[in-house]
C-alpha cells in the first residue's frame, strides 16, 4: 500500500460546514495528490503538492484548499461543503518508478 | 480527466475471450502511461505501465501498446477470467500530474 493512509474513511457532514480530510505517508515521497472519483468521470485531480508548502491546482479545485506543512501529511479542506462534493476522495503519491499509489479512499456524504 | 479519452465505458466478454480497452491523449509531451484496475469498493491498483520510448509491453495475460504518432494506447487482456471483472482506468503523466480516463467496466461472464 506504499505506506499511505487516509482518514477518516467515511464521513457524513452537513451542507455549509468545513471538512478536512487527511492523507498520511510514511515513505518520504515528494509528490502527493488529491483526486475525487465520481461515476462516469473517473478520477479527477483536485490539488497536488510537489513539496512542503508547495501546492498547485488541478482540474476541479474550486471549493477546495490544501496544505502540506510536513512531508508526510497532505490535508484537503472543503471550506463550505456542498452536496456536489459528495464523492469518494483518493489520496495518491508518486512512487520511485513514477507510478501513482493510492490510499484506501474516503467516502464523503454531504447532506 | 479531460486530457484522456477512454473507450468503451462498458465491456462484456465471455470467459476465455480477449478484451481491449483504448485511450487517446492530446499532449505529445506525455511520457508515461499506466493502467489501473479497481475492484468494487477498493482503491485503484497499478497493473501495467508503458513509457514513451517503448511500443509494447507484456506481463503474462496483460499487454499494453503505445502509438505515439497517433497519441493512443491500449490495454489487451487475453484469456479473460471472472476475476478480471473490474473497472480499468488508463492514465497519462504530464508535467508532474496524472490524468485519468473515465474508466471501463469489464464484465467477464463465466
Coordinates of N, CA and C in Angstrom, one line a residue:
Chain A
X1 N 0.8 -1.2 0.0 CA 0.0 0.0 0.0 C 0.9 1.3 0.0
X2 N 2.2 1.1 -0.2 CA 3.1 2.3 -0.2 C 3.0 3.2 1.0
X3 N 2.5 2.7 2.1 CA 2.5 3.4 3.4 C 1.6 4.6 3.3
X4 N 0.5 4.5 2.6 CA -0.5 5.7 2.6 C -1.7 5.4 3.4
X5 N -2.1 6.2 4.2 CA -3.3 6.1 5.0 C -4.2 7.3 4.9
X6 N -5.5 7.2 4.7 CA -6.4 8.3 4.7 C -7.3 8.2 5.9
X7 N -7.7 9.4 6.4 CA -8.6 9.5 7.5 C -9.5 10.7 7.4
X8 N -10.8 10.7 7.7 CA -11.5 9.4 8.1 C -11.7 8.6 6.8
X9 N -12.2 7.4 7.0 CA -12.6 6.5 5.9 C -14.0 6.8 5.4
X10 N -14.8 7.2 6.3 CA -16.2 7.6 6.0 C -16.6 8.8 6.8
X11 N -17.3 9.7 6.1 CA -17.8 10.9 6.9 C -19.1 11.4 6.3
X12 N -20.0 11.8 7.1 CA -21.3 12.4 6.7 C -21.3 13.8 7.4
X13 N -21.5 14.8 6.6 CA -21.4 16.2 7.1 C -22.6 17.0 6.5
X14 N -22.9 18.1 7.1 CA -24.0 18.9 6.7 C -23.5 20.0 5.7
X15 N -24.4 20.4 4.8 CA -24.1 21.5 3.9 C -23.6 22.7 4.6
X16 N -22.6 23.3 4.1 CA -22.1 24.6 4.7 C -21.0 24.4 5.8
X17 N -20.8 23.2 6.2 CA -19.7 23.0 7.2 C -18.4 22.8 6.6
X18 N -17.3 23.1 7.3 CA -16.0 22.8 6.7 C -15.6 21.4 7.1
X19 N -14.9 20.8 6.2 CA -14.4 19.4 6.4 C -13.0 19.3 6.0
X20 N -12.2 18.5 6.8 CA -10.8 18.3 6.4 C -10.5 16.8 6.3
X21 N -9.9 16.4 5.2 CA -9.5 15.0 5.0 C -8.0 15.0 5.1
X22 N -7.5 13.9 5.7 CA -6.1 13.8 5.9 C -5.5 12.6 5.1
X23 N -4.3 12.9 4.5 CA -3.5 11.8 3.9 C -2.2 11.8 4.5
X24 N -1.8 10.6 5.0 CA -0.5 10.4 5.7 C 0.3 9.4 4.9
X25 N 1.6 9.7 4.7 CA 2.5 8.7 4.1 C 3.8 8.5 4.9
X26 N 4.3 7.4 4.8 CA 5.5 7.0 5.7 C 6.8 6.9 4.9
X27 N 6.8 7.1 3.6 CA 7.9 6.8 2.8 C 8.6 8.0 2.2
X28 N 8.3 9.2 2.7 CA 9.0 10.4 2.3 C 8.9 10.8 0.8
X29 N 7.8 10.4 0.2 CA 7.6 10.8 -1.2 C 7.3 12.3 -1.4
X30 N 7.9 12.8 -2.4 CA 7.8 14.3 -2.7 C 6.4 14.7 -3.2
X31 N 5.9 13.9 -4.1 CA 4.7 14.3 -4.8 C 3.5 13.6 -4.1
X32 N 2.4 14.4 -3.8 CA 1.2 13.9 -3.3 C 0.0 14.5 -4.0
X33 N -1.1 13.8 -4.1 CA -2.2 14.2 -5.0 C -3.5 13.9 -4.2
X34 N -4.5 14.8 -4.5 CA -5.9 14.5 -4.1 C -6.8 14.4 -5.3
X35 N -7.5 13.3 -5.4 CA -8.5 13.1 -6.5 C -9.8 12.8 -5.9
X36 N -10.8 13.1 -6.7 CA -12.2 12.7 -6.4 C -12.7 11.8 -7.5
X37 N -13.5 10.8 -7.1 CA -14.0 9.8 -8.0 C -15.5 9.8 -8.0
X38 N -16.1 10.1 -9.2 CA -17.5 10.1 -9.4 C -17.9 9.2 -10.6
X39 N -19.0 8.6 -10.6 CA -19.4 7.7 -11.7 C -19.4 8.5 -13.0
X40 N -18.8 7.9 -14.0 CA -18.7 8.5 -15.3 C -17.6 9.5 -15.5
X41 N -16.9 9.9 -14.5 CA -15.9 10.9 -14.6 C -14.5 10.3 -14.2
X42 N -14.4 9.1 -13.8 CA -13.1 8.6 -13.5 C -12.5 9.3 -12.3
X43 N -11.2 9.5 -12.3 CA -10.5 10.2 -11.2 C -10.1 11.6 -11.7
X44 N -10.6 12.6 -11.0 CA -10.3 14.0 -11.4 C -9.4 14.6 -10.3
X45 N -8.3 15.3 -10.7 CA -7.3 15.9 -9.9 C -7.9 17.2 -9.2
X46 N -7.8 17.2 -7.9 CA -8.3 18.4 -7.2 C -7.1 19.4 -6.9
X47 N -6.1 18.9 -6.2 CA -4.9 19.6 -6.0 C -3.7 18.6 -5.9
X48 N -2.5 19.1 -6.0 CA -1.4 18.3 -5.8 C -0.3 19.1 -5.1
X49 N 0.7 18.4 -4.6 CA 1.8 19.0 -3.9 C 3.1 18.4 -4.4
X50 N 4.1 19.3 -4.6 CA 5.4 18.9 -5.0 C 6.5 19.1 -3.9
X51 N 6.1 19.3 -2.7 CA 7.0 19.5 -1.6 C 6.3 20.3 -0.5
X52 N 7.0 20.4 0.7 CA 6.4 21.1 1.8 C 6.1 22.5 1.4
X53 N 4.9 22.9 1.7 CA 4.3 24.2 1.4 C 4.2 24.5 -0.1
X54 N 4.5 23.5 -1.0 CA 4.4 23.7 -2.4 C 3.2 23.0 -3.0
X55 N 2.2 23.7 -3.4 CA 1.0 23.1 -3.9 C 0.5 23.8 -5.1
X56 N -0.3 23.1 -5.9 CA -0.9 23.7 -7.1 C -2.3 23.1 -7.4
X57 N -3.0 23.8 -8.2 CA -4.4 23.4 -8.5 C -4.4 22.3 -9.6
X58 N -5.5 21.5 -9.5 CA -5.8 20.5 -10.5 C -7.0 21.0 -11.3
X59 N -7.7 19.9 -11.9 CA -8.8 20.2 -12.8 C -10.1 20.7 -12.1
X60 N -10.3 20.3 -10.9 CA -11.5 20.6 -10.2 C -11.3 21.2 -8.8
X61 N -10.5 22.3 -8.7 CA -10.1 22.8 -7.4 C -11.1 23.8 -6.7
X62 N -12.0 24.2 -7.4 CA -13.0 25.2 -6.8 C -13.7 24.6 -5.6
X63 N -13.6 25.3 -4.5 CA -14.3 24.9 -3.3 C -13.4 24.1 -2.4
X64 N -12.2 23.8 -2.8 CA -11.2 23.0 -2.1 C -9.9 23.8 -1.8
X65 N -9.3 23.5 -0.7 CA -8.0 24.1 -0.4 C -7.1 22.9 0.2
X66 N -5.8 23.1 0.1 CA -4.9 22.0 0.6 C -3.8 22.7 1.4
X67 N -3.2 21.9 2.2 CA -2.0 22.3 3.0 C -1.0 21.2 3.1
X68 N 0.2 21.5 3.1 CA 1.3 20.5 3.4 C 2.4 21.1 4.2
X69 N 2.3 21.0 5.5 CA 3.3 21.6 6.4 C 4.4 20.6 6.7
X70 N 4.1 19.3 6.5 CA 5.1 18.3 6.7 C 5.1 17.4 5.5
X71 N 6.3 16.8 5.2 CA 6.4 15.9 4.1 C 5.3 14.8 4.1
X72 N 5.0 14.3 5.3 CA 4.2 13.1 5.4 C 2.7 13.4 5.4
X73 N 2.3 14.6 5.5 CA 0.8 14.9 5.6 C 0.4 15.9 4.5
X74 N -0.7 15.5 3.9 CA -1.3 16.4 2.9 C -2.8 16.5 3.2
X75 N -3.3 17.7 3.6 CA -4.6 17.9 4.0 C -5.5 18.5 2.9
X76 N -6.7 18.0 2.8 CA -7.7 18.6 1.8 C -8.8 19.1 2.7
X77 N -9.1 20.4 2.4 CA -10.2 21.1 3.2 C -11.3 21.5 2.2
X78 N -12.5 21.1 2.5 CA -13.7 21.7 1.9 C -14.2 22.8 2.7
X79 N -14.0 24.0 2.2 CA -14.2 25.2 3.0 C -15.7 25.4 3.5
X80 N -16.6 25.0 2.6 CA -18.0 25.1 3.0 C -18.7 24.0 2.1
X81 N -18.9 22.8 2.7 CA -19.3 21.6 1.9 C -20.6 21.8 1.2
X82 N -20.7 21.3 0.0 CA -21.9 21.4 -0.8 C -22.3 19.9 -1.2
X83 N -23.5 19.7 -1.6 CA -23.9 18.4 -2.0 C -23.2 17.9 -3.2
X84 N -22.7 18.8 -4.0 CA -21.9 18.4 -5.2 C -20.6 17.9 -4.9
X85 N -20.2 18.0 -3.6 CA -18.9 17.5 -3.2 C -19.0 16.1 -2.5
X86 N -20.2 15.6 -2.5 CA -20.4 14.2 -2.2 C -19.6 13.3 -3.2
X87 N -18.7 12.5 -2.7 CA -17.8 11.8 -3.6 C -16.9 10.8 -2.8
X88 N -16.2 10.1 -3.5 CA -15.1 9.3 -2.9 C -13.8 10.0 -3.2
X89 N -13.0 10.3 -2.2 CA -11.8 11.0 -2.3 C -10.6 10.1 -2.1
X90 N -9.7 10.1 -3.1 CA -8.5 9.3 -3.0 C -7.2 10.2 -3.0
X91 N -6.4 9.9 -2.0 CA -5.0 10.5 -2.0 C -4.1 9.6 -2.7
X92 N -3.1 10.1 -3.4 CA -2.1 9.3 -4.0 C -0.7 9.9 -3.9
X93 N 0.3 9.1 -4.0 CA 1.7 9.5 -4.0 C 2.4 9.1 -5.3
X94 N 3.4 9.7 -5.7 CA 4.2 9.3 -6.9 C 5.3 8.5 -6.3
X95 N 5.4 7.2 -6.7 CA 6.4 6.3 -6.3 C 7.7 6.5 -6.9
X96 N 8.7 5.7 -6.5 CA 10.1 5.8 -7.0 C 10.2 5.5 -8.5
X97 N 9.3 4.7 -9.1 CA 9.4 4.4 -10.5 C 8.5 5.4 -11.3
X98 N 7.8 6.3 -10.6 CA 7.0 7.3 -11.3 C 5.5 6.9 -11.3
X99 N 5.2 5.8 -10.7 CA 3.8 5.4 -10.8 C 3.0 6.0 -9.6
X100 N 1.7 6.0 -9.7 CA 0.9 6.5 -8.6 C 0.4 5.4 -7.8
X101 N 0.5 5.6 -6.4 CA -0.1 4.6 -5.5 C -1.2 5.4 -4.7
X102 N -2.3 4.7 -4.5 CA -3.5 5.3 -3.9 C -3.7 4.9 -2.4
X103 N -4.2 5.8 -1.6 CA -4.7 5.4 -0.3 C -6.1 4.7 -0.5
X104 N -6.6 4.3 0.7 CA -7.9 3.4 0.7 C -9.1 4.2 0.2
X105 N -9.0 5.5 0.3 CA -10.2 6.3 -0.1 C -11.0 6.8 1.1
X106 N -11.7 7.9 0.9 CA -12.6 8.5 1.9 C -13.9 8.7 1.3
X107 N -15.0 8.1 1.8 CA -16.3 8.3 1.3 C -17.0 9.4 2.0
X108 N -17.2 10.5 1.3 CA -17.8 11.7 2.0 C -19.2 12.0 1.4
X109 N -20.1 12.1 2.4 CA -21.5 12.4 2.0 C -21.9 13.8 2.6
X110 N -22.4 14.7 1.8 CA -22.8 16.0 2.3 C -24.3 16.0 2.2
X111 N -25.0 16.2 3.3 CA -26.4 16.2 3.4 C -27.0 17.6 3.7
Chain B
X1 N -10.0 12.3 -16.7 CA -9.6 13.7 -16.9 C -9.8 14.2 -18.3
X2 N -9.8 15.5 -18.5 CA -10.2 16.0 -19.9 C -9.1 15.7 -20.9
X3 N -7.9 15.4 -20.4 CA -6.8 15.1 -21.3 C -6.8 13.7 -21.9
X4 N -7.5 12.8 -21.3 CA -7.5 11.4 -21.7 C -9.0 10.9 -22.0
X5 N -9.1 10.4 -23.2 CA -10.4 9.8 -23.5 C -10.3 8.2 -23.5
X6 N -11.2 7.6 -22.9 CA -11.2 6.1 -22.8 C -12.4 5.5 -23.3
X7 N -12.3 4.4 -24.1 CA -13.4 3.7 -24.7 C -13.1 2.2 -24.7
X8 N -14.2 1.3 -24.5 CA -15.6 1.7 -24.2 C -15.8 2.0 -22.8
X9 N -16.9 2.4 -22.4 CA -17.2 2.7 -21.0 C -17.6 1.4 -20.3
X10 N -18.2 0.4 -21.0 CA -18.5 -0.9 -20.5 C -18.1 -1.9 -21.6
X11 N -17.7 -3.1 -21.1 CA -17.3 -4.2 -22.0 C -17.7 -5.5 -21.3
X12 N -18.4 -6.3 -22.1 CA -18.8 -7.6 -21.6 C -18.2 -8.7 -22.5
X13 N -17.5 -9.6 -22.0 CA -16.9 -10.7 -22.8 C -17.1 -12.0 -22.1
X14 N -17.0 -13.1 -22.9 CA -17.1 -14.4 -22.4 C -15.8 -14.8 -21.8
X15 N -15.8 -15.6 -20.7 CA -14.6 -16.1 -20.2 C -13.7 -16.8 -21.3
X16 N -12.4 -16.5 -21.3 CA -11.6 -17.1 -22.3 C -11.3 -16.2 -23.5
X17 N -12.3 -15.2 -23.7 CA -12.1 -14.3 -24.8 C -11.1 -13.2 -24.4
X18 N -10.7 -12.4 -25.4 CA -9.8 -11.2 -25.2 C -10.6 -10.0 -25.0
X19 N -10.0 -9.0 -24.3 CA -10.7 -7.7 -24.1 C -9.6 -6.6 -24.4
X20 N -10.1 -5.6 -25.1 CA -9.3 -4.5 -25.5 C -9.9 -3.2 -25.0
X21 N -9.1 -2.3 -24.4 CA -9.6 -1.0 -23.9 C -8.6 0.0 -24.5
X22 N -9.2 1.1 -25.1 CA -8.4 2.1 -25.8 C -8.5 3.4 -25.2
X23 N -7.4 4.1 -25.2 CA -7.3 5.5 -24.7 C -6.5 6.4 -25.7
X24 N -7.0 7.6 -25.7 CA -6.3 8.6 -26.5 C -5.9 9.8 -25.6
X25 N -4.8 10.5 -26.0 CA -4.4 11.6 -25.2 C -4.0 12.7 -26.2
X26 N -3.8 13.9 -25.7 CA -3.7 15.1 -26.6 C -2.3 15.7 -26.5
X27 N -1.6 15.6 -25.4 CA -0.3 16.3 -25.3 C 0.9 15.4 -25.6
X28 N 1.6 15.8 -26.6 CA 2.7 14.9 -27.1 C 3.8 14.9 -26.1
X29 N 3.8 15.8 -25.1 CA 4.8 15.8 -24.0 C 4.6 14.7 -23.0
X30 N 3.5 14.1 -23.0 CA 3.2 13.0 -22.0 C 4.2 11.8 -22.3
X31 N 4.8 11.2 -21.3 CA 5.8 10.2 -21.5 C 5.6 9.0 -20.7
X32 N 4.5 8.9 -19.9 CA 4.3 7.7 -19.1 C 2.8 7.4 -19.0
X33 N 2.5 6.1 -19.2 CA 1.1 5.7 -19.4 C 0.8 4.5 -18.6
X34 N 0.3 4.7 -17.3 CA 0.0 3.5 -16.5 C -1.5 3.1 -16.7
X35 N -1.8 1.8 -16.3 CA -3.1 1.3 -16.3 C -3.4 0.8 -14.9
X36 N -4.7 1.1 -14.4 CA -5.1 0.7 -13.1 C -6.3 -0.2 -13.2
X37 N -6.4 -1.1 -12.2 CA -7.6 -2.0 -12.0 C -8.2 -1.6 -10.7
X38 N -9.5 -1.4 -10.7 CA -10.2 -1.1 -9.4 C -11.4 -2.0 -9.2
X39 N -11.2 -2.8 -8.2 CA -12.4 -3.7 -7.8 C -13.3 -2.9 -6.9
X40 N -14.5 -3.4 -6.8 CA -15.6 -2.7 -6.2 C -15.2 -2.4 -4.7
X41 N -15.3 -1.1 -4.4 CA -15.0 -0.7 -3.0 C -13.6 -0.6 -2.6
X42 N -12.7 -0.9 -3.6 CA -11.3 -0.9 -3.3 C -10.6 0.3 -4.0
X43 N -9.3 0.5 -3.7 CA -8.5 1.5 -4.3 C -8.0 1.1 -5.7
X44 N -7.8 2.0 -6.6 CA -7.1 1.6 -7.9 C -5.7 1.0 -7.7
X45 N -5.4 0.0 -8.4 CA -4.1 -0.7 -8.3 C -3.5 -0.7 -9.6
X46 N -2.2 -0.4 -9.7 CA -1.4 -0.4 -10.9 C -1.3 -1.9 -11.4
X47 N -1.6 -2.1 -12.7 CA -1.4 -3.5 -13.3 C -0.3 -3.5 -14.3
X48 N -0.1 -2.5 -15.1 CA 0.9 -2.4 -16.1 C 1.1 -1.0 -16.5
X49 N 2.3 -0.7 -17.0 CA 2.6 0.7 -17.4 C 3.5 0.6 -18.6
X50 N 3.6 1.7 -19.4 CA 4.5 1.8 -20.5 C 5.0 3.2 -20.6
X51 N 6.3 3.3 -21.0 CA 6.9 4.6 -21.2 C 7.0 5.0 -22.6
X52 N 7.2 6.2 -23.0 CA 7.1 6.7 -24.4 C 8.2 6.2 -25.3
X53 N 9.3 5.5 -24.7 CA 10.3 5.0 -25.6 C 10.1 3.6 -26.0
X54 N 8.9 3.0 -25.6 CA 8.6 1.6 -25.8 C 7.3 1.5 -26.6
X55 N 7.1 0.6 -27.5 CA 5.9 0.5 -28.2 C 4.9 -0.6 -27.7
X56 N 5.5 -1.6 -26.9 CA 4.6 -2.6 -26.4 C 5.3 -3.2 -25.2
X57 N 4.4 -3.6 -24.2 CA 4.9 -4.3 -23.0 C 4.0 -5.4 -22.6
X58 N 4.5 -6.5 -22.2 CA 3.6 -7.6 -21.8 C 3.9 -8.1 -20.4
X59 N 2.9 -8.6 -19.7 CA 3.1 -9.2 -18.4 C 2.0 -10.3 -18.3
X60 N 2.4 -11.5 -18.6 CA 1.5 -12.7 -18.6 C 0.3 -12.4 -19.6
X61 N -0.9 -12.3 -19.1 CA -2.1 -12.2 -19.9 C -2.4 -10.7 -20.3
X62 N -1.6 -9.8 -19.8 CA -1.9 -8.4 -20.0 C -0.8 -7.8 -20.9
X63 N -1.2 -7.0 -21.8 CA -0.2 -6.2 -22.6 C -0.7 -4.8 -22.8
X64 N 0.2 -3.9 -23.1 CA -0.1 -2.5 -23.4 C 0.6 -2.2 -24.6
X65 N 0.0 -1.5 -25.5 CA 0.6 -0.9 -26.7 C 0.5 0.6 -26.8
X66 N 1.5 1.2 -27.3 CA 1.5 2.7 -27.4 C 1.9 3.1 -28.8
X67 N 1.0 4.0 -29.4 CA 1.3 4.6 -30.7 C 1.5 6.1 -30.4
X68 N 2.7 6.6 -30.4 CA 3.0 8.0 -30.0 C 2.5 8.9 -31.2
X69 N 2.7 8.4 -32.4 CA 2.3 9.3 -33.5 C 0.8 9.6 -33.5
X70 N 0.0 8.6 -33.2 CA -1.5 8.7 -33.2 C -1.9 9.2 -31.8
X71 N -1.1 9.2 -30.8 CA -1.4 9.5 -29.5 C -2.5 8.6 -28.9
X72 N -2.3 7.3 -29.1 CA -3.2 6.4 -28.4 C -2.5 5.2 -27.8
X73 N -3.1 4.6 -26.8 CA -2.5 3.4 -26.2 C -3.7 2.5 -25.7
X74 N -3.4 1.3 -25.7 CA -4.4 0.2 -25.5 C -4.0 -0.8 -24.5
X75 N -5.0 -1.3 -23.8 CA -4.8 -2.4 -22.8 C -5.4 -3.7 -23.4
X76 N -4.6 -4.8 -23.5 CA -5.1 -6.0 -24.0 C -5.1 -7.1 -22.9
X77 N -6.2 -7.7 -22.7 CA -6.2 -8.8 -21.7 C -6.6 -10.1 -22.5
X78 N -5.8 -11.1 -22.5 CA -6.1 -12.3 -23.2 C -6.6 -13.4 -22.2
X79 N -7.3 -14.4 -22.7 CA -7.8 -15.5 -21.9 C -8.5 -15.0 -20.6
X80 N -9.4 -14.1 -20.8 CA -10.1 -13.4 -19.6 C -10.7 -14.4 -18.6
X81 N -10.6 -14.1 -17.4 CA -11.2 -14.9 -16.3 C -12.2 -14.1 -15.5
X82 N -13.1 -14.7 -14.8 CA -14.1 -13.9 -14.0 C -13.4 -12.9 -13.0
X83 N -12.2 -13.2 -12.5 CA -11.6 -12.3 -11.6 C -11.0 -11.1 -12.3
X84 N -11.0 -11.1 -13.6 CA -10.6 -9.8 -14.3 C -11.7 -8.8 -14.3
X85 N -12.9 -9.2 -13.9 CA -14.1 -8.3 -13.8 C -13.7 -7.2 -12.8
X86 N -13.8 -5.9 -13.3 CA -13.4 -4.7 -12.5 C -13.6 -3.5 -13.4
X87 N -13.2 -2.4 -12.8 CA -13.2 -1.1 -13.6 C -11.7 -0.9 -13.9
X88 N -11.4 -0.6 -15.2 CA -10.0 -0.3 -15.6 C -9.9 1.2 -16.0
X89 N -8.8 1.8 -15.5 CA -8.5 3.2 -15.9 C -7.2 3.3 -16.6
X90 N -7.2 4.1 -17.6 CA -5.9 4.4 -18.2 C -5.5 5.8 -17.6
X91 N -4.2 6.1 -17.8 CA -3.8 7.4 -17.3 C -2.6 7.9 -18.1
X92 N -2.3 9.2 -18.1 CA -1.1 9.7 -18.7 C -0.5 10.6 -17.6
X93 N 0.8 10.7 -17.7 CA 1.6 11.5 -16.8 C 2.2 12.7 -17.5
X94 N 1.9 13.9 -17.1 CA 2.3 15.1 -17.8 C 2.5 16.2 -16.9
X95 N 3.7 16.8 -16.9 CA 4.0 17.9 -16.0 C 3.7 17.6 -14.6
X96 N 4.2 16.5 -14.1 CA 4.1 16.1 -12.7 C 2.6 15.8 -12.2
X97 N 1.7 15.6 -13.2 CA 0.4 15.3 -12.8 C -0.1 14.0 -13.6
X98 N -1.0 13.2 -12.9 CA -1.6 12.1 -13.6 C -3.0 12.5 -14.0
X99 N -3.3 12.2 -15.2 CA -4.7 12.5 -15.7 C -5.2 11.1 -16.1
X100 N -6.5 10.9 -15.6 CA -7.1 9.5 -15.8 C -8.2 9.6 -16.8
X101 N -8.4 8.5 -17.5 CA -9.6 8.3 -18.3 C -10.8 8.1 -17.4
X102 N -12.0 8.0 -18.0 CA -13.2 7.9 -17.3 C -13.6 6.5 -16.8
X103 N -12.7 5.5 -17.3 CA -12.9 4.1 -16.8 C -13.7 3.2 -17.7
X104 N -13.4 1.9 -17.7 CA -14.1 0.9 -18.4 C -14.5 -0.2 -17.5
X105 N -15.8 -0.4 -17.4 CA -16.3 -1.5 -16.5 C -16.2 -2.8 -17.4
X106 N -15.4 -3.7 -17.0 CA -15.2 -5.0 -17.7 C -16.0 -6.1 -16.9
X107 N -16.9 -6.8 -17.6 CA -17.6 -7.9 -17.1 C -17.2 -9.2 -17.8
X108 N -16.6 -10.1 -17.1 CA -16.3 -11.4 -17.7 C -17.3 -12.4 -17.3
X109 N -18.0 -12.9 -18.3 CA -19.1 -13.9 -18.0 C -18.6 -15.3 -18.0
X110 N -18.9 -16.1 -16.9 CA -18.4 -17.4 -16.8 C -19.0 -18.3 -17.9

